[in-house]
Each structure stands twice: as structure tokens, then as C-alpha cells.
CSV table of C-alpha atoms in Angstrom, one decimal:
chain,number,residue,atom,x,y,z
A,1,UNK,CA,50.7,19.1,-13.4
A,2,UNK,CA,53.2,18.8,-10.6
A,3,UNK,CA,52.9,16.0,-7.6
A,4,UNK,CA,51.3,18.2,-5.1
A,5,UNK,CA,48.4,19.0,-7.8
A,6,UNK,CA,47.8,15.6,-8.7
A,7,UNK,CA,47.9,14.1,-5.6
A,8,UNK,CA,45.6,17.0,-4.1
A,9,UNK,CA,43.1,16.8,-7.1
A,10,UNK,CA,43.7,12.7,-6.4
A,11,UNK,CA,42.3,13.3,-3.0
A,12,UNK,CA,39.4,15.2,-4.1
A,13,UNK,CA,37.7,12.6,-6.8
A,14,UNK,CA,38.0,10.1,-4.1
A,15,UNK,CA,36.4,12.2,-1.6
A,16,UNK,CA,33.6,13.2,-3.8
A,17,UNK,CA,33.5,9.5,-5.1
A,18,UNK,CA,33.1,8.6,-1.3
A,19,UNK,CA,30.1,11.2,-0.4
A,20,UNK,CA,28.7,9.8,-3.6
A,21,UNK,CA,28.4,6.3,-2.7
A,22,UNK,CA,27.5,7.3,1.2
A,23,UNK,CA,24.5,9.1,-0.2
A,24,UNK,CA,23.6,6.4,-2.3
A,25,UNK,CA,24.0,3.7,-0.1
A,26,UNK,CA,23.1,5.5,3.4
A,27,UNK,CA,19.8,4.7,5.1
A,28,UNK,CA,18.2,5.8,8.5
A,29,UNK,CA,16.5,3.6,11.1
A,30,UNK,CA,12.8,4.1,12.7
A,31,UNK,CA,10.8,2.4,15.1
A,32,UNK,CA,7.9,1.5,13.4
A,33,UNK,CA,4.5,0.3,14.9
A,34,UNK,CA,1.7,-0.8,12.8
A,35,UNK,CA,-1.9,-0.7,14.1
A,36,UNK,CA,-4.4,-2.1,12.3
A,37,UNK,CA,-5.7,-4.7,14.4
A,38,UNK,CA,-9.0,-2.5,15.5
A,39,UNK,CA,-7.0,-1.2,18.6
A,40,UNK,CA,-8.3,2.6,19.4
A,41,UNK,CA,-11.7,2.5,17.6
A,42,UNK,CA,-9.7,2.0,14.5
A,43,UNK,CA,-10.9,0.0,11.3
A,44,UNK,CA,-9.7,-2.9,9.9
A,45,UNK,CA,-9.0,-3.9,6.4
A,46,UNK,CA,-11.3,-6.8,4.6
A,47,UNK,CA,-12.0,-7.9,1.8
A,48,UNK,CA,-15.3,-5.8,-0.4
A,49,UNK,CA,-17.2,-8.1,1.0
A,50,UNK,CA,-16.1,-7.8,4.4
A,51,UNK,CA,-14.3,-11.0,5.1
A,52,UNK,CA,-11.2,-11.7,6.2
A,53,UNK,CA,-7.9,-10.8,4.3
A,54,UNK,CA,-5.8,-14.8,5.2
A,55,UNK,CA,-3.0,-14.2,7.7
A,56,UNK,CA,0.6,-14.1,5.5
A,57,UNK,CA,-1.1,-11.4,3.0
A,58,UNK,CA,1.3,-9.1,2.5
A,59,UNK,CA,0.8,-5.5,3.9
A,60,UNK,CA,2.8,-3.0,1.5
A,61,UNK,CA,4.2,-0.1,3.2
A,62,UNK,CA,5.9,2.6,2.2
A,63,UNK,CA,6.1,5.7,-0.6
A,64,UNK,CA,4.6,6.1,-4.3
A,65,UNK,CA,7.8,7.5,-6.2
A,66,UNK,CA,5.0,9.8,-8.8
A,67,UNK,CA,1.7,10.5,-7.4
A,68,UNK,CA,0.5,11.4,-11.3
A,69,UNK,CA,1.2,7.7,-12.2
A,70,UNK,CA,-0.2,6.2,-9.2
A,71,UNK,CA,-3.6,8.4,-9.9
A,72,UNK,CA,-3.3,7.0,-13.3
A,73,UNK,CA,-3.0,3.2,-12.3
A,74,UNK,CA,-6.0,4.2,-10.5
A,75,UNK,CA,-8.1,5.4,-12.8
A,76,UNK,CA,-6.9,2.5,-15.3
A,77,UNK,CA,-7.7,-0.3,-12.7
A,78,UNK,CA,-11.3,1.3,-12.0
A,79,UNK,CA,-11.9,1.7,-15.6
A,80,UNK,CA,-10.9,-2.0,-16.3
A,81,UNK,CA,-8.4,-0.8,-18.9
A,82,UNK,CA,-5.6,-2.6,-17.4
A,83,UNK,CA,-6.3,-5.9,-15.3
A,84,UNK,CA,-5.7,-6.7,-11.5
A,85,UNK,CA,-1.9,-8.5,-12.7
A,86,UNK,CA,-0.9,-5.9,-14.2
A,87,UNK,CA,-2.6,-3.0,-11.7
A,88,UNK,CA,0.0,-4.6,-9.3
A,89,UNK,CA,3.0,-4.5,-11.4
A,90,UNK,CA,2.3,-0.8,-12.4
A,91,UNK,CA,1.8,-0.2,-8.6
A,92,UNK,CA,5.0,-1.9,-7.2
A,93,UNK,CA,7.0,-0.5,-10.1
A,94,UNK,CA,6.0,2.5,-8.7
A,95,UNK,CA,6.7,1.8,-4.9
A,96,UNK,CA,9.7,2.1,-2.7
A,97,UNK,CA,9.1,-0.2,0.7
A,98,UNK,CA,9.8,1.5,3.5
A,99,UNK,CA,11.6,-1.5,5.4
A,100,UNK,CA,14.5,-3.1,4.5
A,101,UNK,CA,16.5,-6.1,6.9
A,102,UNK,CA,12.9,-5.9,8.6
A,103,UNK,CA,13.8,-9.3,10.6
A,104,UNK,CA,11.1,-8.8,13.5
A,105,UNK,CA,7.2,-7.7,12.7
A,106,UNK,CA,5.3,-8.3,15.9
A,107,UNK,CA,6.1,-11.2,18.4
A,108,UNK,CA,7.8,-14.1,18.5
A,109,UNK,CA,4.2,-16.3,18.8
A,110,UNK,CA,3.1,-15.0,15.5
A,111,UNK,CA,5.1,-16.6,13.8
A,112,UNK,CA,2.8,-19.5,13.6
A,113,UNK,CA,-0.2,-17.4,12.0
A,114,UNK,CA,2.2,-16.7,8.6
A,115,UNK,CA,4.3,-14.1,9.5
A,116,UNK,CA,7.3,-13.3,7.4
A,117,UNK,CA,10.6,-12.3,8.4
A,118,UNK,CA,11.1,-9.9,5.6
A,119,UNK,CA,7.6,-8.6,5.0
A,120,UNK,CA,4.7,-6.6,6.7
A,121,UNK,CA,1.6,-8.8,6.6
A,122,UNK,CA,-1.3,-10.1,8.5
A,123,UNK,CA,-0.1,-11.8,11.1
A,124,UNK,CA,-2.4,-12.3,14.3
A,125,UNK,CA,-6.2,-12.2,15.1
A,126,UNK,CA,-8.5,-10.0,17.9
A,127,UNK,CA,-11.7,-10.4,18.9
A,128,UNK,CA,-13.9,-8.0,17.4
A,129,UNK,CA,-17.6,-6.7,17.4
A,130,UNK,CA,-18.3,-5.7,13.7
A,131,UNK,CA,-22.1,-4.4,13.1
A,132,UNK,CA,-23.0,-6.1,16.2
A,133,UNK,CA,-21.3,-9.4,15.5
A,134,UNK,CA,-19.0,-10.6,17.6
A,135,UNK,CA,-16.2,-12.6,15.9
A,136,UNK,CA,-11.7,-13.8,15.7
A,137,UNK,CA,-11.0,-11.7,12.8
A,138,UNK,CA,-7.3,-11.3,10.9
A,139,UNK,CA,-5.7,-8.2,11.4
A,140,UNK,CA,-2.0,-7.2,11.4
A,141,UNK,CA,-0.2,-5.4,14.3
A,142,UNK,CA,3.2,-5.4,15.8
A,143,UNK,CA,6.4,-3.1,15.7
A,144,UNK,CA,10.2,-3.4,15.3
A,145,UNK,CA,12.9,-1.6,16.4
A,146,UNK,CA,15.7,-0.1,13.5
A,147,UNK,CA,13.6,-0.5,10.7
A,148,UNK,CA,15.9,0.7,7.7
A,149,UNK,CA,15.1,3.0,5.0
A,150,UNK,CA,16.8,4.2,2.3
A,151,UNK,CA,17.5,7.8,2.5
A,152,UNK,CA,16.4,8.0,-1.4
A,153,UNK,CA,13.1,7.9,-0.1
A,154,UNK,CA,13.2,11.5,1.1
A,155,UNK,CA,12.7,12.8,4.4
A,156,UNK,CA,8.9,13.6,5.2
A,157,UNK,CA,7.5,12.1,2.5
A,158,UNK,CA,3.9,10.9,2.4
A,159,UNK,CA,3.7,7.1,3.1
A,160,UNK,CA,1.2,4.9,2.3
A,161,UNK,CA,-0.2,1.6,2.9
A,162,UNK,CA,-2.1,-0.6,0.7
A,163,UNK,CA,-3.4,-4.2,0.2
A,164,UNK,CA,-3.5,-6.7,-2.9
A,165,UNK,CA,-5.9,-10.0,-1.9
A,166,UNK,CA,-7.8,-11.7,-4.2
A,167,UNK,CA,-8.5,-9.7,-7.4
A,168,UNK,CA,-9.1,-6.9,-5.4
A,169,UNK,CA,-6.4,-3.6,-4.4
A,170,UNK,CA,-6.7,-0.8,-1.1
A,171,UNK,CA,-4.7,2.3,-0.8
A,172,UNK,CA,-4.9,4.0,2.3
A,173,UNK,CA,-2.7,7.1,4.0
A,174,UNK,CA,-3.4,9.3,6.6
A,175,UNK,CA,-1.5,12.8,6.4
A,176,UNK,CA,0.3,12.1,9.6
A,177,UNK,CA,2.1,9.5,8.4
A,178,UNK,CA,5.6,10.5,6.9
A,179,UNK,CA,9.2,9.1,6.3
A,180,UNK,CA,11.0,9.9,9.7
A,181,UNK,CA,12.8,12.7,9.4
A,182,UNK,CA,16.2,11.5,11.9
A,183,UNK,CA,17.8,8.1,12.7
A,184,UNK,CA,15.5,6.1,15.3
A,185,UNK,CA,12.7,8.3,14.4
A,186,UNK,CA,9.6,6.8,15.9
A,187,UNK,CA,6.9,6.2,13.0
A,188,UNK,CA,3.4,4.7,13.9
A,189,UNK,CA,0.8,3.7,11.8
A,190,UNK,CA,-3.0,3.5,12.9
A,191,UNK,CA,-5.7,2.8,10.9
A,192,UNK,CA,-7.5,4.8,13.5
A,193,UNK,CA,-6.3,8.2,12.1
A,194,UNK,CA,-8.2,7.2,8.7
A,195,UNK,CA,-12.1,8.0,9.3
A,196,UNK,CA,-15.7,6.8,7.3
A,197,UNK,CA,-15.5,11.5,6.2
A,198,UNK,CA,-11.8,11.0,4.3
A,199,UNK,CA,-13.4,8.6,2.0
A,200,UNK,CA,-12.9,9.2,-1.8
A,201,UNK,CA,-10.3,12.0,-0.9
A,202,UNK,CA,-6.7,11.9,-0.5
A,203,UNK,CA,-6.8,9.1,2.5
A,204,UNK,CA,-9.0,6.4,1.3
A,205,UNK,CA,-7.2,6.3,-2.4
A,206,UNK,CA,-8.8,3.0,-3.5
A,207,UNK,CA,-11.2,0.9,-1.2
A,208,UNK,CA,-14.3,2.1,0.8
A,209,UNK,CA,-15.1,3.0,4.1
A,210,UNK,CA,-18.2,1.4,6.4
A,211,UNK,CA,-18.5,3.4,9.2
A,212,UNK,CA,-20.7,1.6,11.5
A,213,UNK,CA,-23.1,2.8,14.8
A,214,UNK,CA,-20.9,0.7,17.2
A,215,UNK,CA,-18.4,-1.5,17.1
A,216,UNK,CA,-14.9,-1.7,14.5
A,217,UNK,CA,-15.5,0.2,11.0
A,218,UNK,CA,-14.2,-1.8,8.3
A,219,UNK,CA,-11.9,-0.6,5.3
A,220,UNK,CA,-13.1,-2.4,2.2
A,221,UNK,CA,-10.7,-3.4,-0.8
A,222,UNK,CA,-12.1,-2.8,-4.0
A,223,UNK,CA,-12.6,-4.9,-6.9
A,224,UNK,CA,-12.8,-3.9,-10.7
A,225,UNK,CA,-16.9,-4.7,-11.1
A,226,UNK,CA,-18.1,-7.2,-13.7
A,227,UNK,CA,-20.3,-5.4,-16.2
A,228,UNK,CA,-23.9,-5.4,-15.3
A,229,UNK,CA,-26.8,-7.8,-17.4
A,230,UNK,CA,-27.6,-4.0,-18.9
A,231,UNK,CA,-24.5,-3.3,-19.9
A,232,UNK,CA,-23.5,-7.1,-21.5
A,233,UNK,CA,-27.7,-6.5,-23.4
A,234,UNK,CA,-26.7,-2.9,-24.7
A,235,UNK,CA,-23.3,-4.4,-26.5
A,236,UNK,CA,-25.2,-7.5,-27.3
A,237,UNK,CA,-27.6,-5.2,-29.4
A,238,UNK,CA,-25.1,-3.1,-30.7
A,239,UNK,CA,-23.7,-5.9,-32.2
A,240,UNK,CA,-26.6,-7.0,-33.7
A,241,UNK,CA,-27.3,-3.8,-35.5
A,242,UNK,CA,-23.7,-3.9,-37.0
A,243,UNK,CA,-24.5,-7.0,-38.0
A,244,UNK,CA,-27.5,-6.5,-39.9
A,245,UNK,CA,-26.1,-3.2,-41.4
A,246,UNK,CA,-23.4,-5.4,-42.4
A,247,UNK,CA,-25.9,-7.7,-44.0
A,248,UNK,CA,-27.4,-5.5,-46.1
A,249,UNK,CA,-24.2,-3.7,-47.7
């Protein structure tokens, strides 16, 4: 190979090596709001009992890399195969955030209700009438400017949001709500797009909806249920007939 050549095919692997990194490394920007404070007859997210989620929970964002596994955790989580630690490592292992460098979620005079400068969470309160009761209730709202994403996330993909508070998980998504598809593409995230007729579809992936007469609808977590005084009977007597079987062998 003579110098031309191998400086010309020298100039090549290090161009290709340099698109390679840039695709690997580049990310996009968006301004993302997040509205899920009761604002525009929206719901808010609580606990399956309906109290409050405590201000610093974290509020995941973002995409489910395999939408097979995710229904899988699902279904495991519901079924009490696997338990509520390890329903939230096999959902995170399966999660790609949405923000990166997120220095700024909502105001400046949240940050005294636990808001975190790397992390969506609940981070202020409103004033809200829920089934006729008026009460402060934590919610999460607030938006930044240049929130960046890693373009490995794909461009209109399906984001979701969901919630991990005391022993109990919510997934929620709206189809609105996709990866930007530009830099400094405007993203915003209302609860109020999710209504009480998406329940157990393709919105409401794992909570419940209470759709009330007036006032804010609340979006439940759900827990994995304890098994019922029937249930515990029926094994107790199953045992007791292996017992005796095993008695009389």
C-alpha cells in the first residue's frame, strides 16, 4: 500500500471512529413540563389508599427499553411471584430516564419541600377538593429548560411515567407523550390526558383509577394484596390432608 492509500484509508477509520462515538455519545435537549399537580381537571397520584405520596419521592420518567419484559414484571409483581425489591430492580433494569444534567425541576422555593437537583419528584403541594374534601395535598409540577436525552432512546418513542412509594408501584402513559423528535423540542406531561375509561388498558399499566362526581380524580398505586383469611384456611387444610395421608403411609 503506497502513502496516499494509507493515509486516505487512515482518514477514513477515524472518521467512521468519530460518527461512531458522536452517535453514541450525542443527546438532544427538550423543554419538559410535568403536570401532575391537579392543574386542568387532571388526577393526581396517591397512594392505594389515597393518601399522600411524601414530597422527595422520586417520579421516574422516561422509556421501557422491551415492552414484553415490562408486561412480564407486571404480571410477576401482581401474581406475587417476585417481591416489591426486586419488581423495582427488574423495572429500572429495564428503564432509560429521560433526563440527564436535569439541574432545575420546578422553582427555586421548592427546594425546601425535598426537591432534588438530579431527579423528578414530588416536590410542592395545592389545594385540592378530592370527593368533596377540601385539603394541601403533595403533588409534583414544574419544568426545565434543555433537558438532555440520550439519542439512544429513539426518536418518538412511548414514554412513561411511574411511581415506587411504600410497597406499592404505578405505571402510567398517555399516547401523546413521546421522546421529542428535534433539539429543544417542547415535551409536556399532564396527568390530565390519562382518564377514569383508559383504565386497565395501555395508559393505566399498573395502579387504578377513581374517577370522582366533582372535584380532582385520583390515580392509585397498587400494592401486591395479602392473601385473604379464605385463601390462608384453604392451604391450611390442604396441609392437613397431606399430613394425615402422610400419617397413614
Amino acid at each position: 500500500m503506497n502513502t496516499t492509500n494509507m493515509i486516505t484509508t487512515t482518514k477514513t477509520i477515524a472518521l467512521s471512529l468519530g460518527l461512531l462515538a458522536y452517535g453514541l455519545t450525542n443527546t438532544m435537549a427538550a423543554n419538559l413540563a410535568v403536570v401532575g399537580n391537579g392543574a386542568s381537571s387532571g388526577p393526581i397520584i396517591v397512594t392505594s389508599l389515597g393518601s399522600d405520596i411524601a414530597l422527595g419521592t422520586r417520579v421516574r420518567i422516561g422509556t421501557f427499553n422491551n415492552v414484553s419484559t415490562l408486561n412480564s414484571t407486571i404480571a410477576d409483581y401482581r401474581s406475587r411471584a417476585v417481591d416489591y425489591n426486586q419488581s423495582l430492580l427488574n423495572l429500572s433494569g429495564n428503564f432509560t430516564d429521560l433526563g440527564t444534567n436535569v439541574t432545575n425541576y420546578g422553582t427555586a422555593n421548592q427546594t425546601g419541600t425535598g426537591v432534588s437537583s438530579s431527579q423528578f419528584v414530588y416536590n410542592t403541594t395545592a389545594n385540592l377538593t378530592v370527593n368533596s374534601v377540601l385539603a394541601s395535598r403533595n403533588v409534583f409540577n414544574g419544568s426545565i429548560s434543555n433537558v438532555n436525552w440520550s439519542s439512544s432512546i429513539g426518536f418518538s418513542s412511548p414514554v412513561y411515567l411511574w411511581v415506587a412509594y411504600n410497597n406499592e408501584i404505578g405505571i402510567f402513559r398517555d399516547s401523546a407523550w413521546t421522546t421529542p423528535v428535534s433539539d429543544l423540542t417542547a415535551l409536556t406531561l399532564n396527568l390530565n390526558t390519562i382518564s377514569s375509561a383508559q383504565t386497565g388498558n395501555t395508559e393505566v399499566l399498573l395502579g387504578s383509577y377513581t374517577d370522582y362526581v366533582s372535584g380532582t380524580d385520583l390515580l392509585r398505586l397498587e400494592g401486591v394484596p395479602e392473601p385473604s383469611t379464605g385463601v390462608l384456611m384453604a392451604f391450611g387444610a390442604v396441609g392437613l390432608v397431606a399430613m394425615r395421608r402422610f400419617r397413614k403411609v
